[in-house]
Short mmCIF file of C-alpha atoms in Angstrom, two decimals:
data_model
loop_
_atom_site.label_atom_id
_atom_site.label_comp_id
_atom_site.label_asym_id
_atom_site.label_seq_id
_atom_site.Cartn_x
_atom_site.Cartn_y
_atom_site.Cartn_z
CA SER W 148 -13.98 -9.75 -16.81
CA ASP W 149 -12.53 -13.25 -16.80
CA ASP W 150 -9.59 -12.35 -19.04
CA ILE W 151 -6.54 -14.49 -18.38
CA ILE W 152 -3.73 -12.49 -16.83
CA ALA W 153 -0.53 -14.31 -17.73
CA GLY W 154 2.22 -12.39 -15.94
CA ASN W 155 3.03 -9.65 -13.50
CA VAL W 156 3.37 -5.97 -14.28
CA SER W 157 6.99 -4.86 -14.28
CA LYS W 158 7.73 -1.18 -13.57
CA TYR W 159 4.45 -0.33 -15.32
CA ILE W 160 3.84 3.44 -15.55
CA VAL W 161 0.14 4.30 -15.53
CA LEU W 162 -0.54 7.41 -17.61
CA PRO W 163 -3.90 9.16 -18.07
CA VAL W 164 -5.67 8.50 -21.37
CA GLY W 165 -4.41 10.88 -24.04
CA TYR W 166 -1.34 11.98 -22.06
CA CYS W 167 1.86 12.26 -24.10
CA GLY W 168 5.28 12.98 -22.73
CA GLN W 169 7.49 12.01 -19.83
CA PRO W 170 5.82 10.72 -16.66
CA LYS W 171 5.37 13.34 -13.95
CA LYS W 172 5.20 13.04 -10.18
CA GLY W 173 1.87 11.39 -9.44
CA HIS W 174 1.93 9.12 -12.49
CA LEU W 175 2.16 5.91 -10.49
CA ILE W 176 4.61 3.12 -11.25
CA PHE W 177 3.42 -0.35 -10.27
CA ASP W 178 5.78 -3.31 -9.97
CA ALA W 179 5.12 -6.95 -9.11
CA CYS W 180 8.06 -8.52 -10.92
CA PHE W 181 9.48 -10.37 -7.91
CA GLU W 182 8.85 -13.63 -6.08
CA SER W 183 5.29 -13.69 -4.72
CA GLY W 184 4.28 -10.59 -6.73
CA ASN W 185 0.81 -11.08 -8.23
CA LEU W 186 -0.40 -7.84 -9.84
CA GLY W 187 -1.40 -8.70 -13.41
CA ARG W 188 -2.95 -5.50 -14.79
CA VAL W 189 -3.59 -1.88 -13.82
CA ASP W 190 -6.18 0.40 -15.41
CA HIS W 191 -6.22 4.18 -14.80
CA VAL W 192 -9.70 5.42 -13.82
CA THR W 193 -9.02 8.88 -12.36
CA GLU W 194 -6.07 10.67 -10.77
CA PHE W 195 -6.90 8.96 -7.48
CA GLU W 196 -8.53 5.73 -8.68
CA TYR W 197 -7.08 2.67 -10.37
CA ASP W 198 -8.52 -0.75 -11.14
CA LEU W 199 -6.05 -3.43 -10.05
CA PHE W 200 -6.28 -7.00 -11.33
CA ILE W 201 -4.66 -9.61 -9.12
CA ARG W 202 -3.44 -12.85 -10.69
CA PRO W 203 -4.77 -16.06 -9.15
CA ASP W 204 -2.51 -18.13 -6.95
CA THR W 205 -0.53 -20.71 -8.94
CA CYS W 206 -1.62 -23.57 -6.68
CA ASN W 207 -5.21 -22.43 -6.24
CA PRO W 208 -6.58 -20.56 -9.28
CA ARG W 209 -10.08 -20.13 -7.81
CA PHE W 210 -9.03 -17.65 -5.14
CA ARG W 211 -7.33 -14.26 -4.93
CA VAL W 212 -6.97 -13.78 -1.19
CA TRP W 213 -3.69 -11.80 -1.00
CA PHE W 214 -1.78 -9.21 -3.00
CA ASN W 215 1.87 -8.20 -3.23
CA PHE W 216 3.20 -5.33 -5.35
CA THR W 217 4.93 -1.97 -4.99
CA VAL W 218 3.88 1.55 -5.99
CA GLU W 219 6.34 4.38 -6.71
CA ASN W 220 6.30 8.00 -7.89
CA VAL W 221 3.45 9.18 -5.66
CA LYS W 222 2.93 12.85 -5.00
CA GLU W 223 1.95 14.42 -1.70
CA SER W 224 -1.73 13.93 -0.82
CA GLN W 225 -2.23 11.32 -3.53
#
């Protein structure tokens, strides 16, 4: 989709659809709230699959040729 992604995710916890409660090990935490971070949105697909939406470069909105973000709270073998 060509939805406009305005800002970066900031300590965004991705929970499975319908999950209620505190995040557990394996519920990934994405962060791009730092200089040069460019992760705009994260969608949970399965336990091991996520759709990541990278924001376009400020000076060149046609291209998305790099990415910079962190991932925390992984579990072994994930």
